[in-house]
mmCIF file of C-alpha atoms and ligand atoms in Angstrom:
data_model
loop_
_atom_site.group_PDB
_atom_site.id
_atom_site.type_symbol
_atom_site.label_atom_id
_atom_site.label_comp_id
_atom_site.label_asym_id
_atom_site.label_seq_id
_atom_site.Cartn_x
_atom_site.Cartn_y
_atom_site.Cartn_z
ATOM 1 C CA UNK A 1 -28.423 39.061 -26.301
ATOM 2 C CA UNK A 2 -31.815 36.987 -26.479
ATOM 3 C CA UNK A 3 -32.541 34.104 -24.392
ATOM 4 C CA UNK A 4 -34.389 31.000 -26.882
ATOM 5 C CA UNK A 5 -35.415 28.224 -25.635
ATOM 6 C CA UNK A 6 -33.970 28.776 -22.544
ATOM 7 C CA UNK A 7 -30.531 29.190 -23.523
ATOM 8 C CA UNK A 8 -28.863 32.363 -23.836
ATOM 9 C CA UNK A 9 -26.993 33.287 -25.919
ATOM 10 C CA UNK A 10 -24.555 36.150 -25.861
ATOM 11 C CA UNK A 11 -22.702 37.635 -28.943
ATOM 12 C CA UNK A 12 -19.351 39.607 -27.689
ATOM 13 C CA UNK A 13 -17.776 41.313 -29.615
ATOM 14 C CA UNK A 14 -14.520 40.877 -31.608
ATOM 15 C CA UNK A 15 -12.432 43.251 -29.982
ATOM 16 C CA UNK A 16 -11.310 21.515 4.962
ATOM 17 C CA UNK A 17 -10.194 24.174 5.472
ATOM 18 C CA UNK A 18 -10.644 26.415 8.971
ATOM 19 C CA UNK A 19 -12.153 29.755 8.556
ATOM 20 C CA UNK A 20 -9.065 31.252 8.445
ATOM 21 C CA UNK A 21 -7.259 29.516 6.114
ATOM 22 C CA UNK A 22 -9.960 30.345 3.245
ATOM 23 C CA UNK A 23 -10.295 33.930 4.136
ATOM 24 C CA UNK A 24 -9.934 36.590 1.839
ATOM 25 C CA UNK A 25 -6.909 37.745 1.527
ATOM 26 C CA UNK A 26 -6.620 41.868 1.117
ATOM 27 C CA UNK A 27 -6.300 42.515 -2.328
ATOM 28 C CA UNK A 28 -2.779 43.947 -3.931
ATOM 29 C CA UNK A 29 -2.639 47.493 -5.510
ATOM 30 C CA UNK A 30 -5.607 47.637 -8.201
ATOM 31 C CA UNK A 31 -3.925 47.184 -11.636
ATOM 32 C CA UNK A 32 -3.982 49.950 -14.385
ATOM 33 C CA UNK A 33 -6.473 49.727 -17.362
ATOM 34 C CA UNK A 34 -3.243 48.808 -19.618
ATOM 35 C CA UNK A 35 -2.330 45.708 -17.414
ATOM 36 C CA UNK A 36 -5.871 44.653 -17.364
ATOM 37 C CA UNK A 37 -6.066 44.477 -20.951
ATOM 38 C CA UNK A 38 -2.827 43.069 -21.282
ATOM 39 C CA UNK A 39 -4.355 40.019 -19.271
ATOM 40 C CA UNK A 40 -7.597 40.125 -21.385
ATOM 41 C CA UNK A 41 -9.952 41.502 -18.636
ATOM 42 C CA UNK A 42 -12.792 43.745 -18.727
ATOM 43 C CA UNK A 43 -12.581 47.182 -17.742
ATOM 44 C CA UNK A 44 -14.827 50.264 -17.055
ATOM 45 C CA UNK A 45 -13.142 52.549 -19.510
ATOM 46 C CA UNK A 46 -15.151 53.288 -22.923
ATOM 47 C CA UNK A 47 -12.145 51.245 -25.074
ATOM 48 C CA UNK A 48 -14.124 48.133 -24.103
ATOM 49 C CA UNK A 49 -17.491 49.018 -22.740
ATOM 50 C CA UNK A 50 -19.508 46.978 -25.493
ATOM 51 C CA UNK A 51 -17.730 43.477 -24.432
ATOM 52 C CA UNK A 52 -17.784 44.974 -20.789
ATOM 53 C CA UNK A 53 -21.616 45.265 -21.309
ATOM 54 C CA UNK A 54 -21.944 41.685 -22.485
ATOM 55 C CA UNK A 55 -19.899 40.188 -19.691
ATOM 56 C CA UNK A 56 -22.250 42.472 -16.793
ATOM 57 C CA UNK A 57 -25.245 41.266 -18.592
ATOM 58 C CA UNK A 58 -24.259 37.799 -18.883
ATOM 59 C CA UNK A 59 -23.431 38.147 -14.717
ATOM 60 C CA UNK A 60 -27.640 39.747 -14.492
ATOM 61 C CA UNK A 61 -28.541 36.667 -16.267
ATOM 62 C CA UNK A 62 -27.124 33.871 -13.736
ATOM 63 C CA UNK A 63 -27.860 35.852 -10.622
ATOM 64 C CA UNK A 64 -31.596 35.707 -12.008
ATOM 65 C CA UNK A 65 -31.635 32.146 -12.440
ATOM 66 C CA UNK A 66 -29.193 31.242 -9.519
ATOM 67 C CA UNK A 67 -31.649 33.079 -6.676
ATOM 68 C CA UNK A 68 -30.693 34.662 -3.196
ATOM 69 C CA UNK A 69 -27.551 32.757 -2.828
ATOM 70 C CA UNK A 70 -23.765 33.113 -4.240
ATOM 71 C CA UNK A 71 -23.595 29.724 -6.642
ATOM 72 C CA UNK A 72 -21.434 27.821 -8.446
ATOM 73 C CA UNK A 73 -20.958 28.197 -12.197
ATOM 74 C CA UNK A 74 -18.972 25.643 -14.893
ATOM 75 C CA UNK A 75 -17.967 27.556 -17.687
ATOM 76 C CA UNK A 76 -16.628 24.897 -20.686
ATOM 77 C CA UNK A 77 -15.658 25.381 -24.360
ATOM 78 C CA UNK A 78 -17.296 23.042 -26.449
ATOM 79 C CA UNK A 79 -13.959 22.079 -28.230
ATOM 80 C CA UNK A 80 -10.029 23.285 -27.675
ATOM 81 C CA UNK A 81 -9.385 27.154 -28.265
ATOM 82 C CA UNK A 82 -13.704 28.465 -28.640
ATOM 83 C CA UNK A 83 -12.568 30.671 -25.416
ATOM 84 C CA UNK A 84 -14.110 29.266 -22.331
ATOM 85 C CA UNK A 85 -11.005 30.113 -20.180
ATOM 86 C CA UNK A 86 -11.655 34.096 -21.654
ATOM 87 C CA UNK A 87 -15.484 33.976 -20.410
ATOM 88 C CA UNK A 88 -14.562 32.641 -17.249
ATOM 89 C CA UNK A 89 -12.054 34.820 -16.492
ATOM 90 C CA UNK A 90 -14.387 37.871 -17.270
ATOM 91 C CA UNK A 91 -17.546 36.586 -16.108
ATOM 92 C CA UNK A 92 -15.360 36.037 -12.638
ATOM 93 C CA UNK A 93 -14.400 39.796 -13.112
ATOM 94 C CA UNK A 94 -17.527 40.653 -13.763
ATOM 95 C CA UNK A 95 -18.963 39.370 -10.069
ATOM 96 C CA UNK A 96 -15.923 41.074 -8.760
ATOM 97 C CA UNK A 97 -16.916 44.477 -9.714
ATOM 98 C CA UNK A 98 -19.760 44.259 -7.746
ATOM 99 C CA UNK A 99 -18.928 45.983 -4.708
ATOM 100 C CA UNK A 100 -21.293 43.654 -2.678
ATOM 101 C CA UNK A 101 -19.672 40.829 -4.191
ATOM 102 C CA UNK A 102 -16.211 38.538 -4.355
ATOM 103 C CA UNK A 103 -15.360 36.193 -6.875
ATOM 104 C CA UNK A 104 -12.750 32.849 -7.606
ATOM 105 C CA UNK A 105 -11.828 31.856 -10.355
ATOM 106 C CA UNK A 106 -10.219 28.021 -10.257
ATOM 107 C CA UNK A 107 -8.720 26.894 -13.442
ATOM 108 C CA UNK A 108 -9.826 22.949 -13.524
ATOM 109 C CA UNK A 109 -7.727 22.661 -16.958
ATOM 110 C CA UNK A 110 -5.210 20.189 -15.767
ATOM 111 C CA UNK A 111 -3.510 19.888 -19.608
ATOM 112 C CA UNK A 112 -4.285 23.090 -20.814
ATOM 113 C CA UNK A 113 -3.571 25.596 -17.630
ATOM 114 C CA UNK A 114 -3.818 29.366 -18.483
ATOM 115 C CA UNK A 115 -5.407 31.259 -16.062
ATOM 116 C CA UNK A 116 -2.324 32.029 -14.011
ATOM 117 C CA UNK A 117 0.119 32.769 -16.777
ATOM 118 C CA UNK A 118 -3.184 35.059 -18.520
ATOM 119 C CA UNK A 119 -3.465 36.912 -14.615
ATOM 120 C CA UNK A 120 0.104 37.072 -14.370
ATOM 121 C CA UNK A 121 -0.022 35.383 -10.806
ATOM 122 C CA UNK A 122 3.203 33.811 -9.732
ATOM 123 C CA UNK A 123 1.773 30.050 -8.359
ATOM 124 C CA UNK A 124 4.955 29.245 -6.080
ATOM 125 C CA UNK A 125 2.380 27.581 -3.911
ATOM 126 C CA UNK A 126 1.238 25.580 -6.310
ATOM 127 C CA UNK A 127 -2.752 25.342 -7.673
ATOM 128 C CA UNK A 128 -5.838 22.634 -7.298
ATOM 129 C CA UNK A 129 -4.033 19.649 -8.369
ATOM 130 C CA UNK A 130 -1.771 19.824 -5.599
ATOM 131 C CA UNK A 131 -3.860 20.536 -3.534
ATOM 132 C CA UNK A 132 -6.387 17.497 -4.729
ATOM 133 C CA UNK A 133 -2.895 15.341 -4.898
ATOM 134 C CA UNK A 134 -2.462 16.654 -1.316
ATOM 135 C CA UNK A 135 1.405 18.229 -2.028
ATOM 136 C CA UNK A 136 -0.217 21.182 -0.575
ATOM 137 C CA UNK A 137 -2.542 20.722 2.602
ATOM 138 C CA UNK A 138 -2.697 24.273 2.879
ATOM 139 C CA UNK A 139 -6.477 25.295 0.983
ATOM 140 C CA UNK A 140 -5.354 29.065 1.663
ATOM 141 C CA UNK A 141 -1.912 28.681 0.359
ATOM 142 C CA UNK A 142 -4.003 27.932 -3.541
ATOM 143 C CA UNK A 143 -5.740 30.802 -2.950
ATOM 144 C CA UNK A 144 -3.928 34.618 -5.117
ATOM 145 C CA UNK A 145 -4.942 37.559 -5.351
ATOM 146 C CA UNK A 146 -4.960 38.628 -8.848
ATOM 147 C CA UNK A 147 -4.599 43.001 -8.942
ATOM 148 C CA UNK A 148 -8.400 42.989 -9.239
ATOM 149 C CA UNK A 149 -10.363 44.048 -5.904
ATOM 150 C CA UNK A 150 -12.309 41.149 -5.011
ATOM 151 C CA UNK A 151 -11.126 38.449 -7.365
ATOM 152 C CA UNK A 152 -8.987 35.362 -6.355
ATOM 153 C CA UNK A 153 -7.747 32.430 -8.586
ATOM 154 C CA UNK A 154 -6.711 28.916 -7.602
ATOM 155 C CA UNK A 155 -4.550 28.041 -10.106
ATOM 156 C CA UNK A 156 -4.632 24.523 -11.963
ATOM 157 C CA UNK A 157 -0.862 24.312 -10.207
ATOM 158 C CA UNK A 158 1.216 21.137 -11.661
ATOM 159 C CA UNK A 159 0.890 20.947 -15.538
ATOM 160 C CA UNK A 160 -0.696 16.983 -16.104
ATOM 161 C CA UNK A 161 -2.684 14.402 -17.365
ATOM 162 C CA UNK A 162 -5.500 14.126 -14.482
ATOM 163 C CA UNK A 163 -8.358 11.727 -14.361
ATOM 164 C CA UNK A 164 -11.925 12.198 -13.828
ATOM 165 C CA UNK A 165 -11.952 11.147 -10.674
ATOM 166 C CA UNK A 166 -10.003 13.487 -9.208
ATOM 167 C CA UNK A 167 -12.594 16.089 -9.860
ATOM 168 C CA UNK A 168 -15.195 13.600 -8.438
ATOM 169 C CA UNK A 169 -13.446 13.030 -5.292
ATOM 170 C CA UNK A 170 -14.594 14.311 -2.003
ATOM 171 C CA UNK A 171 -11.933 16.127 -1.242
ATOM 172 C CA UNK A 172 -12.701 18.047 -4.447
ATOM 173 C CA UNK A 173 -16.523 18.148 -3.458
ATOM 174 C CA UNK A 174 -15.505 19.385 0.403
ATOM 175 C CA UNK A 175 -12.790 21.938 -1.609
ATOM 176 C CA UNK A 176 -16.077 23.691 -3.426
ATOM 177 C CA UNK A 177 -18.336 23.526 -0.780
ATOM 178 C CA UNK A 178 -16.515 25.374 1.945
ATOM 179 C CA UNK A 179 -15.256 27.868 -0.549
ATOM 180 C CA UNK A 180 -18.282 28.341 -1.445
ATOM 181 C CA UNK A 181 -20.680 28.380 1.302
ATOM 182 C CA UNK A 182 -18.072 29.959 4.062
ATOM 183 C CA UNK A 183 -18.424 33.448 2.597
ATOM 184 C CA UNK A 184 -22.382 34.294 1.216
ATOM 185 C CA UNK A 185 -20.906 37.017 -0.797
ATOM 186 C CA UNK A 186 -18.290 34.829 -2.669
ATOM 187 C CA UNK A 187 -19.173 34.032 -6.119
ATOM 188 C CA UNK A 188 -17.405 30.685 -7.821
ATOM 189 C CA UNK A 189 -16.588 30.319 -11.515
ATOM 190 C CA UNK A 190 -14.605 27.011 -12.134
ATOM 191 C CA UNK A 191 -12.619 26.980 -15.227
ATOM 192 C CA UNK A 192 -13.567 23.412 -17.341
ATOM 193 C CA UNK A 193 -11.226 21.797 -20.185
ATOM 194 C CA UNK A 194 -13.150 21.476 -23.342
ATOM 195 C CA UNK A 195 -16.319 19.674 -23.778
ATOM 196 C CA UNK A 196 -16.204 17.074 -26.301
ATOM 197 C CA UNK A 197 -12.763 14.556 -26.473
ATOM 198 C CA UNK A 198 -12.959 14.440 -22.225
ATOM 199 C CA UNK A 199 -15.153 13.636 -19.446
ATOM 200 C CA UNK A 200 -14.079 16.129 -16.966
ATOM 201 C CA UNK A 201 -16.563 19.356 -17.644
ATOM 202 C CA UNK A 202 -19.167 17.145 -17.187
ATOM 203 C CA UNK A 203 -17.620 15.502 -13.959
ATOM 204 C CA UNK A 204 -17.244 18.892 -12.923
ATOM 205 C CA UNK A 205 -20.909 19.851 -13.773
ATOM 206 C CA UNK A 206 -21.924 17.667 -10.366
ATOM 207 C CA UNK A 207 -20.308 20.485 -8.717
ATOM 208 C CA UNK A 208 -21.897 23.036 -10.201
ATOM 209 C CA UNK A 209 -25.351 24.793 -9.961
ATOM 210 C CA UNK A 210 -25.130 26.041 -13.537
ATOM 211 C CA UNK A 211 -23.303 25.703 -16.841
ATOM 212 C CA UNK A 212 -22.488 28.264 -19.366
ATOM 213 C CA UNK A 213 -21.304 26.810 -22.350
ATOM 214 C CA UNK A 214 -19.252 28.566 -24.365
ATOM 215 C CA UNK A 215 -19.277 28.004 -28.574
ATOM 216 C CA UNK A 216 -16.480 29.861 -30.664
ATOM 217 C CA UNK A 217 -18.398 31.821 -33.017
ATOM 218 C CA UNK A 218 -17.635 29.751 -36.503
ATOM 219 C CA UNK A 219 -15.714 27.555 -35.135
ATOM 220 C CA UNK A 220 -17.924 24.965 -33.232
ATOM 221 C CA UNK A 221 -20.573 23.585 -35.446
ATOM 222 C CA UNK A 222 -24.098 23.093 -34.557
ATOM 223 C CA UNK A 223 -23.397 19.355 -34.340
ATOM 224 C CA UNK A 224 -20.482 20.194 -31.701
ATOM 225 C CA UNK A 225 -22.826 22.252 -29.518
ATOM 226 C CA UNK A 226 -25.870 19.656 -29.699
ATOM 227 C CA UNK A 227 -23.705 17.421 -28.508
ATOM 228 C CA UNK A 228 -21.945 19.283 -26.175
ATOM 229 C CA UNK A 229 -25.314 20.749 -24.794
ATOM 230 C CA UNK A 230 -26.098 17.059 -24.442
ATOM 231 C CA UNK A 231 -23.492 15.935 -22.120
ATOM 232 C CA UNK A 232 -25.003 18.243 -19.124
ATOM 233 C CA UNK A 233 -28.492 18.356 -16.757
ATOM 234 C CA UNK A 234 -30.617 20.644 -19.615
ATOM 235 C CA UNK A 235 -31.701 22.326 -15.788
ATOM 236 C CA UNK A 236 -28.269 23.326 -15.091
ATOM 237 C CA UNK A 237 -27.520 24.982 -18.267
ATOM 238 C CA UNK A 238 -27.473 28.656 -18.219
ATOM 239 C CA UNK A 239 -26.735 28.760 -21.587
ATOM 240 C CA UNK A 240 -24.505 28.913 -24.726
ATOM 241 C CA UNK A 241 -22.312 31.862 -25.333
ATOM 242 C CA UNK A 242 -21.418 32.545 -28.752
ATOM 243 C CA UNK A 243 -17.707 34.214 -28.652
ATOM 244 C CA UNK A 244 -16.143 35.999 -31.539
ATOM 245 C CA UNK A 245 -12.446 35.451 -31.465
ATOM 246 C CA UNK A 246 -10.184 38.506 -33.017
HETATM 247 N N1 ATP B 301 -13.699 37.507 -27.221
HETATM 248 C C1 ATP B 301 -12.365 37.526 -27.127
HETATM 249 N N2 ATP B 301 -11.701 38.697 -27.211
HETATM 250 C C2 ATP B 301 -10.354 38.743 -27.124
HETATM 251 N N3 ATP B 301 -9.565 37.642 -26.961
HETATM 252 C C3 ATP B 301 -10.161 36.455 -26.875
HETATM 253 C C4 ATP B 301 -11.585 36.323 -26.959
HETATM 254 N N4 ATP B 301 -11.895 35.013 -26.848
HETATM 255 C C5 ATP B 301 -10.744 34.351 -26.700
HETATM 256 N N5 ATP B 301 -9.685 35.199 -26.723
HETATM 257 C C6 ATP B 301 -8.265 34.823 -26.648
HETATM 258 O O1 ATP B 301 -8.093 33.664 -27.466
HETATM 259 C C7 ATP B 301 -7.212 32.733 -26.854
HETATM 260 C C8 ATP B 301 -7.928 31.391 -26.625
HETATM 261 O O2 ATP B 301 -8.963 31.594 -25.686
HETATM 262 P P1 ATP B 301 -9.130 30.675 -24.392
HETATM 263 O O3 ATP B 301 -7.828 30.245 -23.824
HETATM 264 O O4 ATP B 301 -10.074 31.398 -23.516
HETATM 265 O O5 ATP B 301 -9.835 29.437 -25.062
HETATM 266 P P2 ATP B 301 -10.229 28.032 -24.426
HETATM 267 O O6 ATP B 301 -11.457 27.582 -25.134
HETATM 268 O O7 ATP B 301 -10.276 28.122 -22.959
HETATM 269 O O8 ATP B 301 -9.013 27.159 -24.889
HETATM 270 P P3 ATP B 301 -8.485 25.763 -24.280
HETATM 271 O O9 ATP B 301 -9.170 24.732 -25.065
HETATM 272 O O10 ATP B 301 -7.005 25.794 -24.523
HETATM 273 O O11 ATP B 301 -8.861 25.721 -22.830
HETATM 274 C C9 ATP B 301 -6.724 33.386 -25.564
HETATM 275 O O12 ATP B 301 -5.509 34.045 -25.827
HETATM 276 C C10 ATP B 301 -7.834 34.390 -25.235
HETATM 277 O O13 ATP B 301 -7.367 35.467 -24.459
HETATM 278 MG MG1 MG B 302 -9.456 27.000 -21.452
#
């Protein structure tokens, strides 16, 4: 992993709310290394250690540029299917296995959910567009526990076509900014749809203090990550991960 010209650039490999209504809730039993790979999550064991290892450094690499504080990051494709949802899932895990640290993970892809169905949480409460929609006043009832110590989700909840401005609305602004700054400790990764063909990841990007924009390896072309690169504050951009799909 080298960081050029500021970006970085990571190769993994193939294989408001009242305090108590956004507190943690106690995590559910721990889940087994088998059902963590079955949802496609890191792990300590040696089976996985080298993309384990890229996900831990990637996490080293935004706490250094993100300071004292717990921050906000945007992780975004540049097109459909380069594996953004993957990253943020295990760059989420990733802050989570820090014992000094929580994560939550909120899927923003409104037409393309898959966080729940990858984390095998059951969203009978519905997710963030519910919430946004206000079907669900509740800002705790969004928030699952996942089977991993420390890591919640906020589902995308209803499957549909959103607009831009939902994610620009203040009740999405206040919705990040008390989950984030009630707990110091609590680390947020937001989930974006793809780059290029939609406005939202770089909506989203206001709400965010940094970007890591994620390129599948072959499959986005230079063009597709200038111009996806292009679309956000060049002094919000972590950088560009370069993911190797099996
Ligand atoms: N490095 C990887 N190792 C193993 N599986 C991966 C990797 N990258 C992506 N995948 C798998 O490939 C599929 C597509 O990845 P993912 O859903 O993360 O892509 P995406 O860019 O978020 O797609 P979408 O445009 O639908 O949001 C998923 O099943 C994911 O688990
Ligand atoms: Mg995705």
């Amino acid at each position: 992993m080298t960081l050029d010209n500021q970006r970085l650039k990571d190769h993994l490999s193939p294989n408001s709310a009242d305090a108590r209504s956004i507190a943690p809730r106690a995590d559910s039993t721990a889940l087994t290394t088998r059902e963590l790979e079955d949802r496609r999550i890191i792990h300590r064991n040696d089976s996985v250690r080298e993309q384990a290892d890229a996900f831990r450094e990637l996490r080293t690499r935004l706490l250094a540029l993100g300071g004292e504080r717990n921050f906000v990051t945007l992780v975004a494709s540049v097109g459909q299917g380069c594996g953004g949802s993957f990253v943020a899932r295990n760059l989420a895990a990733a802050f989570a296995f820090d014992d000094s640290k929580s994560a939550l993970l909120v899927d923003c892809d409104a037409l393309h959910p898959s966080q729940h169905a990858a984390l095998r949480v059951d969203t009978s409460h519905g997710g963030l567009i519910d919430y946004l929609e206000e079907r669900q006043p509740d800002l705790g009832s969004i928030l699952y526990s996942t089977g991993i110590p420390r890591l919640q989700l906020i589902p995308s909840g209803s499957q549909r076509e959103i607009t831009g401005e939902a994610f620009s609305s203040l009740r999405m602004r206040m919705l990040v900014d008390s989950l984030h700054s009630r707990y110091p400790d609590r680390y947020l990764v937001l989930d974006a749809p793809p780059v290029l063909g939609s406005p939202d990841a770089r909506i989203l990007s206001g709400l965010a203090d940094l970007v890591v924009l994620v390129a599948g390896y072959g499959k986005a072309t230079p063009e597709q990550i200038d111009k996806a690169v292009a679309s956000f504050a060049p002094e919000k951009l972590a950088g560009v991960v370069f993911n190797h799909i099996p």
